[in-house]
């Protein structure tokens, strides 16, 4: 596996983890505000954004 494949794999893992976390957070926020469906709908987008940001931060440190 070369360096490019590792980066591609890592961003996929970060997005997947972020999306999963986003669903959980979205459901929790949704429950707190009385609209679980809306929370779950927005959660993955926010989580994926967090995942990309986390990947960017960690990949920048490795250079």
PDB file of C-alpha atoms in Angstrom:
ATOM      1  CA  UNK A   1       0.000   0.000   0.000  1.00  0.00           C
ATOM      2  CA  UNK A   2       1.540   3.299  -1.020  1.00  0.00           C
ATOM      3  CA  UNK A   3       1.203   6.685   0.696  1.00  0.00           C
ATOM      4  CA  UNK A   4      -1.716   7.829  -1.487  1.00  0.00           C
ATOM      5  CA  UNK A   5      -3.723   4.690  -0.710  1.00  0.00           C
ATOM      6  CA  UNK A   6      -3.129   5.195   3.014  1.00  0.00           C
ATOM      7  CA  UNK A   7      -4.404   8.783   2.815  1.00  0.00           C
ATOM      8  CA  UNK A   8      -7.486   7.698   0.873  1.00  0.00           C
ATOM      9  CA  UNK A   9      -8.168   4.929   3.384  1.00  0.00           C
ATOM     10  CA  UNK A  10      -7.641   7.251   6.335  1.00  0.00           C
ATOM     11  CA  UNK A  11     -10.027   9.924   5.058  1.00  0.00           C
ATOM     12  CA  UNK A  12     -12.639   7.213   4.466  1.00  0.00           C
ATOM     13  CA  UNK A  13     -12.210   5.937   8.019  1.00  0.00           C
ATOM     14  CA  UNK A  14     -12.404   9.468   9.460  1.00  0.00           C
ATOM     15  CA  UNK A  15     -15.552  10.253   7.470  1.00  0.00           C
ATOM     16  CA  UNK A  16     -17.145   6.946   8.498  1.00  0.00           C
ATOM     17  CA  UNK A  17     -16.334   7.499  12.168  1.00  0.00           C
ATOM     18  CA  UNK A  18     -17.431  11.133  11.960  1.00  0.00           C
ATOM     19  CA  UNK A  19     -20.700  10.187  10.268  1.00  0.00           C
ATOM     20  CA  UNK A  20     -21.431   7.543  12.896  1.00  0.00           C
ATOM     21  CA  UNK A  21     -20.610  10.017  15.642  1.00  0.00           C
ATOM     22  CA  UNK A  22     -22.763  12.629  13.886  1.00  0.00           C
ATOM     23  CA  UNK A  23     -25.780  10.297  13.827  1.00  0.00           C
ATOM     24  CA  UNK A  24     -25.360   9.616  17.538  1.00  0.00           C
ATOM     25  CA  UNK A  25     -24.863  13.290  18.377  1.00  0.00           C
ATOM     26  CA  UNK A  26     -27.719  14.308  16.088  1.00  0.00           C
ATOM     27  CA  UNK A  27     -30.067  11.837  17.758  1.00  0.00           C
ATOM     28  CA  UNK A  28     -29.013  13.096  21.194  1.00  0.00           C
ATOM     29  CA  UNK A  29     -29.474  16.745  20.221  1.00  0.00           C
ATOM     30  CA  UNK A  30     -32.723  15.883  18.471  1.00  0.00           C
ATOM     31  CA  UNK A  31     -34.020  14.137  21.581  1.00  0.00           C
ATOM     32  CA  UNK A  32     -33.015  17.116  23.711  1.00  0.00           C
ATOM     33  CA  UNK A  33     -34.893  19.515  21.422  1.00  0.00           C
ATOM     34  CA  UNK A  34     -37.850  17.217  20.766  1.00  0.00           C
ATOM     35  CA  UNK A  35     -37.120  16.386  17.088  1.00  0.00           C
ATOM     36  CA  UNK A  36     -35.001  13.241  16.785  1.00  0.00           C
ATOM     37  CA  UNK A  37     -35.642  12.851  13.031  1.00  0.00           C
ATOM     38  CA  UNK A  38     -34.264  16.311  12.271  1.00  0.00           C
ATOM     39  CA  UNK A  39     -31.235  15.685  14.491  1.00  0.00           C
ATOM     40  CA  UNK A  40     -30.506  12.366  12.781  1.00  0.00           C
ATOM     41  CA  UNK A  41     -30.921  14.018   9.359  1.00  0.00           C
ATOM     42  CA  UNK A  42     -28.381  16.776  10.077  1.00  0.00           C
ATOM     43  CA  UNK A  43     -26.007  14.708  12.228  1.00  0.00           C
ATOM     44  CA  UNK A  44     -24.194  12.785   9.455  1.00  0.00           C
ATOM     45  CA  UNK A  45     -23.374  15.929   7.465  1.00  0.00           C
ATOM     46  CA  UNK A  46     -21.943  17.604  10.545  1.00  0.00           C
ATOM     47  CA  UNK A  47     -20.127  14.404  11.543  1.00  0.00           C
ATOM     48  CA  UNK A  48     -18.625  13.952   8.090  1.00  0.00           C
ATOM     49  CA  UNK A  49     -17.398  17.542   8.247  1.00  0.00           C
ATOM     50  CA  UNK A  50     -15.788  16.826  11.607  1.00  0.00           C
ATOM     51  CA  UNK A  51     -14.252  13.661  10.139  1.00  0.00           C
ATOM     52  CA  UNK A  52     -12.733  15.573   7.205  1.00  0.00           C
ATOM     53  CA  UNK A  53     -11.429  18.290   9.535  1.00  0.00           C
ATOM     54  CA  UNK A  54      -9.915  15.662  11.842  1.00  0.00           C
ATOM     55  CA  UNK A  55      -8.296  13.868   8.894  1.00  0.00           C
ATOM     56  CA  UNK A  56      -6.894  17.151   7.563  1.00  0.00           C
ATOM     57  CA  UNK A  57      -5.472  18.011  10.980  1.00  0.00           C
ATOM     58  CA  UNK A  58      -3.866  14.613  11.521  1.00  0.00           C
ATOM     59  CA  UNK A  59      -2.520  14.287   7.976  1.00  0.00           C
ATOM     60  CA  UNK A  60      -0.981  17.774   8.170  1.00  0.00           C
ATOM     61  CA  UNK A  61       0.877  16.808  11.354  1.00  0.00           C
ATOM     62  CA  UNK A  62       2.480  13.758   9.728  1.00  0.00           C
ATOM     63  CA  UNK A  63       4.322  15.783   7.077  1.00  0.00           C
TER      64      UNK A  63
END
